[in-house]
Amino acid sequence: MGLSPAHVQFFCISLSSGPTTTLGLFLSHSTSCSPPPPPPPPAKGIDRMGTSVQVTPLSGAYGEGPLCYLLAVDGFRFLLDCGWTDLCDPSHLQPLAKVAPTIDAVLLSHADTMHLGALPYAMKHLGLSAPVYATEPVFRLGILTLYDYFISRRQVSDFDLFTLDDIDAAFQNVVRLKYSQNHLLNDKGEGIVIAPHVAGHDLGGTVWKITKDGEDVVYAVDFNHRKERHLNGTALGSFVRPAVLITDAYNALNNHVYKRQQDQDFIDALVKVLTGGGSVLLPIDTAGRVLEILLILEQYWAQRHLIYPIYFLTNVSTSTVDYVKSFLEWMNDSISKSFEHTRDNAFLLKCVTQIINKDELEKLGDAPKVVLASMASLEVGFSHDIFVDMANEAKNLVLFTEKGQFGTLARMLQVDPPPKAVKVTMSKRIPLVGDELKAYEEEQERIKKEEALKASLNKEEEKKASLGSNAKASDPMVIDASTSRKPSNAGSKFGGNVDILIDGFVPPSSSVAPMFPFFENTSEWDDFGEVINPEDYLMKQEEMDNTLMPGAGDGMDSMLDEGSARLLLDSTPSKVISNEMTVQVKCSLAYMDFEGRSDGRSVKSVIAHVAPLKLVLVHGSAEATEHLKMHCSKNSDLHVYAPQIEETIDVTSDLCAYKVQLSEKLMSNVISKKLGEHEIAWVDAEVGKTDDKLTLLPPSSTPAAHKSVLVGDLKLADFKQFLANKGLQVEFAGGALRCGEYITLRKIGDAGQKGSTGSQQIVIEGPLCEDYYKIRELLYSQFYLL
């Protein structure tokens, strides 16, 4: 089938330079208001590109379970998050188990258990072996989160789903990326670029952008558009018309109150309890939202000169704060600038004491205090035990700052009305004594003997196999050990030494007898001695990172607090004893939303602004998911999907892309202009076919003149400063820029409207006077004219 020539006009951006010029081409259609006709079927041999995209939820769809999704982009399989609840039920991971060995890459978005809790288990038991990508804070704080969880579990149970070594192994080969850093995948993922962007919510929280053939797939869950005390708002609003947006409906039905009022109510609630002689428990995560709460408490305690003690209690609390102090570049601009000018670190906490055990709390007795303790679910950890201690006193308060996970004690206490009594299991680990200790030691001795015997048998088998292979060798110089050995009754003193010379060595064909290996030193020498390569003695970046990486033994101290490390390294035989008890809930219970997620109104606004071609909704209650789905379908022309768990949906773009060659004859007539790191040009060409490949050729006839195109992104605030520097009187009035007495500039953007491609219009209003033409000329100077 042939392909008839067609006139096309292109706005070209040079992507590389050199002997061969590669251009990214964008069809302008600036001379026609009607939409372009559908592309013809490709001729045989023509390379047609179309990015195939499929999404399969493995967990966290039509529910508030942990987040875990399978994304396939042209056959390359991404695992988007790998979450688990604090209940750690392996049955919840069955969908993941089916696909884990086929995963090509794992992208982590946040450093809590709901986003990465199952990673060590999946790599140990489910066959997950793909490289993992995350930001530096998610990497470091994710390790601390799992350490804290493991220690909390180990203190009250014989937890064996994964170990500290498994956590280290899971994070050993994590590839750490910076915000907006484009990372090009190799091999099977060739042509795919991934980049993390600011999500808000947590330190290092990530919105992932996956790009293939010019089409973007954006994964944005648990984002926050608001700027907080230590975090910037999400960068999601800067994306325009991605092919696919995967986002959550978690907060679709919730609307936030004014943040300053919420903070005030939060502090007032604490102070009211403290002045009444009570104490406050804040069940928190290990290293996520707790950071924002710490800064709120630090600020208000300093402002009001409060003297009530605040304790931050986790198994890794001091390590958490130490790491966070070094992550200032990942925080908001005000924190970074404050450190640059005053050298004051926002996390040099003066009103908050970090502790790793309850001894300090027990010294205070019933004295008023605020305790932030992990875990937020109240299932395990210090928060579980402190809740049991505080629940019987009506003067105390348990204040939840996030919704509890389904099936946990925290969720049970957050129902309205709350229960008057709950059943809890109290467990603790005690050392073995008496007959139990004796039986344990005998069992360990038996296991050691069995392992030693097994090792000995394996060594014998290897020895026989080695000798057998030597005996069958064709080289006549190889000595047969069976003929060299003297009978045991000969009494030769060398009988037992023959093995020492032969076993473990395969003599080379040039030798006449077994010999120890000899390596000749071929190093170069000069007048000053042996010539060395200085690079061999420099520690490379990877090695430096590995020295910071926690190991099963020597690296543990760098990540764990002293008391926690001592607990784990303690080899004293012990057992766990448990007993169920009923706790009367007499204390006050309260919930305030400090989860740091965009509310329903903001989520709808962000989706409308980003205007993806296709929208996939995950992670939210059935009611919230259906509400957001209906809203987006009704108010826009989006294709909206809300798949169930293990339901695969095809969200492949409807757009067609073709790979074309640019003929040398065409490029010789192109006049390009420099735009940053790229070059731009207008090209008129005809589509032809050369060697079964689409080629852009010079037009056979003189093309019609095209309308001028202004390239650039003008910000009115910057233009205001530019005009002021030129001596013009300018000011903002009603969202417009008032220039002098008569001229007004308005920026009309349609990026949030249906079908928009993010273009914008700048309107100049006013009479045709000298100022009008002067301002218009200055305005044109801010753009590139094609």
mmCIF file of N, CA and C in Angstrom, residues 320-419:
data_model
loop_
_atom_site.group_PDB
_atom_site.id
_atom_site.type_symbol
_atom_site.label_atom_id
_atom_site.label_comp_id
_atom_site.label_asym_id
_atom_site.label_seq_id
_atom_site.Cartn_x
_atom_site.Cartn_y
_atom_site.Cartn_z
ATOM 1 N N THR A 320 15.755 9.051 63.802
ATOM 2 C CA THR A 320 14.835 9.727 62.889
ATOM 3 C C THR A 320 15.132 11.221 62.837
ATOM 4 N N VAL A 321 15.223 11.858 64.002
ATOM 5 C CA VAL A 321 15.458 13.304 64.042
ATOM 6 C C VAL A 321 16.840 13.630 63.474
ATOM 7 N N ASP A 322 17.837 12.789 63.748
ATOM 8 C CA ASP A 322 19.177 13.036 63.228
ATOM 9 C C ASP A 322 19.188 13.020 61.698
ATOM 10 N N TYR A 323 18.500 12.057 61.107
ATOM 11 C CA TYR A 323 18.451 11.991 59.648
ATOM 12 C C TYR A 323 17.690 13.178 59.070
ATOM 13 N N VAL A 324 16.572 13.518 59.694
ATOM 14 C CA VAL A 324 15.745 14.601 59.170
ATOM 15 C C VAL A 324 16.518 15.922 59.178
ATOM 16 N N LYS A 325 17.377 16.118 60.145
ATOM 17 C CA LYS A 325 18.183 17.351 60.192
ATOM 18 C C LYS A 325 19.030 17.524 58.938
ATOM 19 N N SER A 326 19.374 16.426 58.280
ATOM 20 C CA SER A 326 20.230 16.499 57.095
ATOM 21 C C SER A 326 19.444 16.567 55.796
ATOM 22 N N PHE A 327 18.125 16.620 55.886
ATOM 23 C CA PHE A 327 17.289 16.627 54.686
ATOM 24 C C PHE A 327 16.659 17.999 54.432
ATOM 25 N N LEU A 328 17.333 19.072 54.812
ATOM 26 C CA LEU A 328 16.740 20.396 54.670
ATOM 27 C C LEU A 328 16.461 20.748 53.213
ATOM 28 N N GLU A 329 17.275 20.245 52.286
ATOM 29 C CA GLU A 329 17.056 20.593 50.878
ATOM 30 C C GLU A 329 15.779 19.964 50.323
ATOM 31 N N TRP A 330 15.210 18.980 51.057
ATOM 32 C CA TRP A 330 13.966 18.341 50.632
ATOM 33 C C TRP A 330 12.749 19.018 51.254
ATOM 34 N N MET A 331 12.990 20.038 52.102
ATOM 35 C CA MET A 331 11.889 20.702 52.793
ATOM 36 C C MET A 331 11.503 21.984 52.056
ATOM 37 N N ASN A 332 10.590 22.733 52.648
ATOM 38 C CA ASN A 332 10.107 23.914 51.934
ATOM 39 C C ASN A 332 11.160 25.025 51.933
ATOM 40 N N ASP A 333 10.889 26.034 51.120
ATOM 41 C CA ASP A 333 11.882 27.082 50.893
ATOM 42 C C ASP A 333 12.179 27.890 52.153
ATOM 43 N N SER A 334 11.170 28.104 53.001
ATOM 44 C CA SER A 334 11.381 28.934 54.183
ATOM 45 C C SER A 334 12.361 28.279 55.153
ATOM 46 N N ILE A 335 12.296 26.972 55.290
ATOM 47 C CA ILE A 335 13.230 26.269 56.174
ATOM 48 C C ILE A 335 14.643 26.356 55.615
ATOM 49 N N SER A 336 14.777 26.151 54.311
ATOM 50 C CA SER A 336 16.113 26.215 53.701
ATOM 51 C C SER A 336 16.710 27.614 53.827
ATOM 52 N N LYS A 337 15.912 28.646 53.550
ATOM 53 C CA LYS A 337 16.425 30.011 53.634
ATOM 54 C C LYS A 337 16.761 30.397 55.064
ATOM 55 N N SER A 338 15.940 29.938 56.010
ATOM 56 C CA SER A 338 16.214 30.234 57.413
ATOM 57 C C SER A 338 17.547 29.637 57.841
ATOM 58 N N PHE A 339 17.827 28.421 57.367
ATOM 59 C CA PHE A 339 19.092 27.785 57.726
ATOM 60 C C PHE A 339 20.267 28.512 57.083
ATOM 61 N N GLU A 340 20.069 29.001 55.846
ATOM 62 C CA GLU A 340 21.152 29.707 55.164
ATOM 63 C C GLU A 340 21.526 30.994 55.884
ATOM 64 N N HIS A 341 20.522 31.679 56.444
ATOM 65 C CA HIS A 341 20.782 32.988 57.056
ATOM 66 C C HIS A 341 21.161 32.887 58.534
ATOM 67 N N THR A 342 20.492 32.011 59.274
ATOM 68 C CA THR A 342 20.713 31.962 60.724
ATOM 69 C C THR A 342 21.414 30.704 61.185
ATOM 70 N N ARG A 343 21.559 29.716 60.275
ATOM 71 C CA ARG A 343 22.153 28.403 60.606
ATOM 72 C C ARG A 343 21.350 27.673 61.673
ATOM 73 N N ASP A 344 20.079 28.048 61.830
ATOM 74 C CA ASP A 344 19.212 27.350 62.783
ATOM 75 C C ASP A 344 18.467 26.246 62.060
ATOM 76 N N ASN A 345 18.649 25.033 62.521
ATOM 77 C CA ASN A 345 17.952 23.884 61.940
ATOM 78 C C ASN A 345 16.578 23.761 62.586
ATOM 79 N N ALA A 346 15.534 23.667 61.764
ATOM 80 C CA ALA A 346 14.164 23.612 62.287
ATOM 81 C C ALA A 346 13.940 22.405 63.180
ATOM 82 N N PHE A 347 14.749 21.351 63.005
ATOM 83 C CA PHE A 347 14.550 20.136 63.792
ATOM 84 C C PHE A 347 15.556 20.009 64.937
ATOM 85 N N LEU A 348 16.142 21.135 65.338
ATOM 86 C CA LEU A 348 16.859 21.163 66.613
ATOM 87 C C LEU A 348 15.810 21.391 67.699
ATOM 88 N N LEU A 349 15.125 20.343 68.055
ATOM 89 C CA LEU A 349 13.955 20.436 68.931
ATOM 90 C C LEU A 349 14.379 20.753 70.361
ATOM 91 N N LYS A 350 13.840 21.856 70.876
ATOM 92 C CA LYS A 350 14.179 22.277 72.230
ATOM 93 C C LYS A 350 13.099 21.915 73.241
ATOM 94 N N CYS A 351 11.879 21.771 72.763
ATOM 95 C CA CYS A 351 10.771 21.457 73.676
ATOM 96 C C CYS A 351 10.367 19.995 73.638
ATOM 97 N N VAL A 352 10.935 19.229 72.720
ATOM 98 C CA VAL A 352 10.571 17.820 72.550
ATOM 99 C C VAL A 352 11.767 16.954 72.912
ATOM 100 N N THR A 353 11.539 15.957 73.745
ATOM 101 C CA THR A 353 12.588 15.022 74.150
ATOM 102 C C THR A 353 12.394 13.696 73.415
ATOM 103 N N GLN A 354 13.459 13.230 72.771
ATOM 104 C CA GLN A 354 13.383 11.933 72.073
ATOM 105 C C GLN A 354 13.834 10.824 73.020
ATOM 106 N N ILE A 355 12.993 9.815 73.174
ATOM 107 C CA ILE A 355 13.327 8.684 74.037
ATOM 108 C C ILE A 355 13.021 7.395 73.290
ATOM 109 N N ILE A 356 13.656 6.289 73.729
ATOM 110 C CA ILE A 356 13.495 5.013 73.034
ATOM 111 C C ILE A 356 12.954 3.925 73.952
ATOM 112 N N ASN A 357 12.599 4.266 75.177
ATOM 113 C CA ASN A 357 11.934 3.308 76.058
ATOM 114 C C ASN A 357 11.051 4.058 77.044
ATOM 115 N N LYS A 358 10.279 3.320 77.819
ATOM 116 C CA LYS A 358 9.288 3.936 78.699
ATOM 117 C C LYS A 358 9.834 4.308 80.068
ATOM 118 N N ASP A 359 11.114 4.083 80.298
ATOM 119 C CA ASP A 359 11.674 4.346 81.627
ATOM 120 C C ASP A 359 11.477 5.800 82.038
ATOM 121 N N GLU A 360 11.698 6.729 81.100
ATOM 122 C CA GLU A 360 11.565 8.152 81.405
ATOM 123 C C GLU A 360 10.128 8.497 81.784
ATOM 124 N N LEU A 361 9.176 7.863 81.089
ATOM 125 C CA LEU A 361 7.768 8.136 81.382
ATOM 126 C C LEU A 361 7.381 7.607 82.752
ATOM 127 N N GLU A 362 7.896 6.441 83.109
ATOM 128 C CA GLU A 362 7.560 5.839 84.396
ATOM 129 C C GLU A 362 8.094 6.678 85.556
ATOM 130 N N LYS A 363 9.198 7.399 85.314
ATOM 131 C CA LYS A 363 9.725 8.270 86.372
ATOM 132 C C LYS A 363 8.764 9.415 86.680
ATOM 133 N N LEU A 364 8.043 9.887 85.641
ATOM 134 C CA LEU A 364 7.120 11.009 85.839
ATOM 135 C C LEU A 364 5.829 10.585 86.521
ATOM 136 N N GLY A 365 5.502 9.296 86.432
ATOM 137 C CA GLY A 365 4.260 8.836 87.050
ATOM 138 C C GLY A 365 3.045 9.433 86.365
ATOM 139 N N ASP A 366 2.135 10.025 87.140
ATOM 140 C CA ASP A 366 0.895 10.606 86.606
ATOM 141 C C ASP A 366 1.027 12.083 86.260
ATOM 142 N N ALA A 367 2.217 12.624 86.262
ATOM 143 C CA ALA A 367 2.404 14.048 85.955
ATOM 144 C C ALA A 367 1.935 14.342 84.531
ATOM 145 N N PRO A 368 1.348 15.511 84.278
ATOM 146 C CA PRO A 368 0.864 15.860 82.937
ATOM 147 C C PRO A 368 2.005 15.856 81.917
ATOM 148 N N LYS A 369 1.732 15.300 80.769
ATOM 149 C CA LYS A 369 2.748 15.198 79.709
ATOM 150 C C LYS A 369 2.066 14.899 78.380
ATOM 151 N N VAL A 370 2.784 15.138 77.321
ATOM 152 C CA VAL A 370 2.333 14.779 75.970
ATOM 153 C C VAL A 370 3.297 13.730 75.431
ATOM 154 N N VAL A 371 2.752 12.614 74.947
ATOM 155 C CA VAL A 371 3.579 11.528 74.440
ATOM 156 C C VAL A 371 3.174 11.227 73.000
ATOM 157 N N LEU A 372 4.117 11.346 72.093
ATOM 158 C CA LEU A 372 3.917 10.915 70.710
ATOM 159 C C LEU A 372 4.590 9.560 70.571
ATOM 160 N N ALA A 373 3.821 8.509 70.375
ATOM 161 C CA ALA A 373 4.360 7.149 70.388
ATOM 162 C C ALA A 373 3.877 6.374 69.170
ATOM 163 N N SER A 374 4.755 5.558 68.617
ATOM 164 C CA SER A 374 4.355 4.670 67.516
ATOM 165 C C SER A 374 3.858 3.340 68.127
ATOM 166 N N MET A 375 2.939 2.645 67.450
ATOM 167 C CA MET A 375 2.439 2.817 66.115
ATOM 168 C C MET A 375 1.073 3.521 66.129
ATOM 169 N N ALA A 376 0.719 4.129 64.988
ATOM 170 C CA ALA A 376 -0.539 4.850 64.902
ATOM 171 C C ALA A 376 -1.743 3.927 64.973
ATOM 172 N N SER A 377 -1.554 2.653 64.628
ATOM 173 C CA SER A 377 -2.672 1.702 64.633
ATOM 174 C C SER A 377 -3.006 1.184 66.025
ATOM 175 N N LEU A 378 -2.117 1.403 67.010
ATOM 176 C CA LEU A 378 -2.252 0.885 68.376
ATOM 177 C C LEU A 378 -2.174 -0.638 68.444
ATOM 178 N N GLU A 379 -1.804 -1.292 67.356
ATOM 179 C CA GLU A 379 -1.725 -2.751 67.356
ATOM 180 C C GLU A 379 -0.501 -3.237 68.123
ATOM 181 N N VAL A 380 0.611 -2.603 67.903
ATOM 182 C CA VAL A 380 1.858 -2.954 68.589
ATOM 183 C C VAL A 380 2.588 -1.656 68.899
ATOM 184 N N GLY A 381 3.719 -1.785 69.553
ATOM 185 C CA GLY A 381 4.543 -0.620 69.834
ATOM 186 C C GLY A 381 4.214 0.034 71.164
ATOM 187 N N PHE A 382 4.916 1.126 71.415
ATOM 188 C CA PHE A 382 4.752 1.836 72.677
ATOM 189 C C PHE A 382 3.347 2.408 72.834
ATOM 190 N N SER A 383 2.734 2.824 71.745
ATOM 191 C CA SER A 383 1.403 3.434 71.836
ATOM 192 C C SER A 383 0.375 2.453 72.394
ATOM 193 N N HIS A 384 0.530 1.184 72.077
ATOM 194 C CA HIS A 384 -0.392 0.157 72.571
ATOM 195 C C HIS A 384 -0.344 0.080 74.091
ATOM 196 N N ASP A 385 0.875 -0.001 74.635
ATOM 197 C CA ASP A 385 1.024 -0.137 76.083
ATOM 198 C C ASP A 385 0.613 1.146 76.814
ATOM 199 N N ILE A 386 0.957 2.299 76.244
ATOM 200 C CA ILE A 386 0.620 3.563 76.906
ATOM 201 C C ILE A 386 -0.889 3.779 76.899
ATOM 202 N N PHE A 387 -1.559 3.367 75.825
ATOM 203 C CA PHE A 387 -3.019 3.476 75.797
ATOM 204 C C PHE A 387 -3.641 2.678 76.935
ATOM 205 N N VAL A 388 -3.163 1.460 77.161
ATOM 206 C CA VAL A 388 -3.697 0.633 78.247
ATOM 207 C C VAL A 388 -3.492 1.323 79.592
ATOM 208 N N ASP A 389 -2.336 1.992 79.761
ATOM 209 C CA ASP A 389 -2.060 2.681 81.024
ATOM 210 C C ASP A 389 -2.944 3.917 81.209
ATOM 211 N N MET A 390 -3.251 4.628 80.125
ATOM 212 C CA MET A 390 -3.975 5.891 80.227
ATOM 213 C C MET A 390 -5.491 5.732 80.172
ATOM 214 N N ALA A 391 -5.968 4.644 79.604
ATOM 215 C CA ALA A 391 -7.398 4.536 79.295
ATOM 216 C C ALA A 391 -8.283 4.597 80.531
ATOM 217 N N ASN A 392 -7.800 4.173 81.667
ATOM 218 C CA ASN A 392 -8.641 4.093 82.870
ATOM 219 C C ASN A 392 -8.849 5.443 83.552
ATOM 220 N N GLU A 393 -8.143 6.476 83.137
ATOM 221 C CA GLU A 393 -8.243 7.783 83.772
ATOM 222 C C GLU A 393 -9.048 8.737 82.893
ATOM 223 N N ALA A 394 -10.132 9.279 83.421
ATOM 224 C CA ALA A 394 -11.005 10.173 82.652
ATOM 225 C C ALA A 394 -10.318 11.493 82.296
ATOM 226 N N LYS A 395 -9.289 11.857 83.043
ATOM 227 C CA LYS A 395 -8.621 13.144 82.796
ATOM 228 C C LYS A 395 -7.660 13.084 81.612
ATOM 229 N N ASN A 396 -7.370 11.889 81.114
ATOM 230 C CA ASN A 396 -6.412 11.738 80.009
ATOM 231 C C ASN A 396 -7.116 11.857 78.652
ATOM 232 N N LEU A 397 -6.333 12.054 77.635
ATOM 233 C CA LEU A 397 -6.851 12.199 76.277
ATOM 234 C C LEU A 397 -5.993 11.380 75.315
ATOM 235 N N VAL A 398 -6.653 10.612 74.456
ATOM 236 C CA VAL A 398 -5.994 9.948 73.331
ATOM 237 C C VAL A 398 -6.472 10.663 72.069
ATOM 238 N N LEU A 399 -5.558 11.358 71.390
ATOM 239 C CA LEU A 399 -5.921 12.174 70.240
ATOM 240 C C LEU A 399 -5.311 11.554 68.982
ATOM 241 N N PHE A 400 -6.165 11.116 68.067
ATOM 242 C CA PHE A 400 -5.718 10.510 66.809
ATOM 243 C C PHE A 400 -5.563 11.605 65.759
ATOM 244 N N THR A 401 -4.439 11.579 65.045
ATOM 245 C CA THR A 401 -4.195 12.572 64.001
ATOM 246 C C THR A 401 -4.356 11.981 62.604
ATOM 247 N N GLU A 402 -4.715 10.721 62.513
ATOM 248 C CA GLU A 402 -4.990 10.095 61.216
ATOM 249 C C GLU A 402 -5.980 8.965 61.416
ATOM 250 N N LYS A 403 -6.689 8.619 60.349
ATOM 251 C CA LYS A 403 -7.649 7.530 60.424
ATOM 252 C C LYS A 403 -6.923 6.209 60.598
ATOM 253 N N GLY A 404 -7.432 5.382 61.521
ATOM 254 C CA GLY A 404 -6.801 4.089 61.760
ATOM 255 C C GLY A 404 -7.045 3.119 60.617
ATOM 256 N N GLN A 405 -6.130 2.181 60.442
ATOM 257 C CA GLN A 405 -6.291 1.142 59.428
ATOM 258 C C GLN A 405 -7.438 0.214 59.815
ATOM 259 N N PHE A 406 -8.133 -0.306 58.816
ATOM 260 C CA PHE A 406 -9.244 -1.203 59.072
ATOM 261 C C PHE A 406 -8.777 -2.433 59.862
ATOM 262 N N GLY A 407 -9.586 -2.812 60.846
ATOM 263 C CA GLY A 407 -9.285 -4.002 61.630
ATOM 264 C C GLY A 407 -8.350 -3.777 62.782
ATOM 265 N N THR A 408 -7.911 -2.540 62.993
ATOM 266 C CA THR A 408 -6.972 -2.257 64.074
ATOM 267 C C THR A 408 -7.697 -1.634 65.267
ATOM 268 N N LEU A 409 -6.995 -1.596 66.397
ATOM 269 C CA LEU A 409 -7.566 -1.028 67.617
ATOM 270 C C LEU A 409 -7.857 0.457 67.435
ATOM 271 N N ALA A 410 -7.008 1.162 66.715
ATOM 272 C CA ALA A 410 -7.218 2.595 66.503
ATOM 273 C C ALA A 410 -8.520 2.843 65.759
ATOM 274 N N ARG A 411 -8.799 2.052 64.740
ATOM 275 C CA ARG A 411 -10.042 2.231 63.984
ATOM 276 C C ARG A 411 -11.251 1.917 64.851
ATOM 277 N N MET A 412 -11.123 0.942 65.732
ATOM 278 C CA MET A 412 -12.212 0.561 66.620
ATOM 279 C C MET A 412 -12.559 1.704 67.574
ATOM 280 N N LEU A 413 -11.529 2.443 68.014
ATOM 281 C CA LEU A 413 -11.758 3.531 68.961
ATOM 282 C C LEU A 413 -12.257 4.802 68.282
ATOM 283 N N GLN A 414 -12.178 4.863 66.946
ATOM 284 C CA GLN A 414 -12.581 6.070 66.233
ATOM 285 C C GLN A 414 -14.031 6.051 65.772
ATOM 286 N N VAL A 415 -14.760 4.975 66.062
ATOM 287 C CA VAL A 415 -16.167 4.932 65.680
ATOM 288 C C VAL A 415 -16.970 5.876 66.574
ATOM 289 N N ASP A 416 -18.135 6.251 66.099
ATOM 290 C CA ASP A 416 -18.996 7.162 66.856
ATOM 291 C C ASP A 416 -20.340 6.468 67.132
ATOM 292 N N PRO A 417 -20.695 6.221 68.403
ATOM 293 C CA PRO A 417 -19.938 6.554 69.620
ATOM 294 C C PRO A 417 -18.826 5.537 69.873
ATOM 295 N N PRO A 418 -17.784 5.935 70.579
ATOM 296 C CA PRO A 418 -16.673 5.020 70.852
ATOM 297 C C PRO A 418 -17.073 3.942 71.850
ATOM 298 N N PRO A 419 -16.392 2.816 71.831
ATOM 299 C CA PRO A 419 -16.711 1.737 72.777
ATOM 300 C C PRO A 419 -16.332 2.126 74.206
#
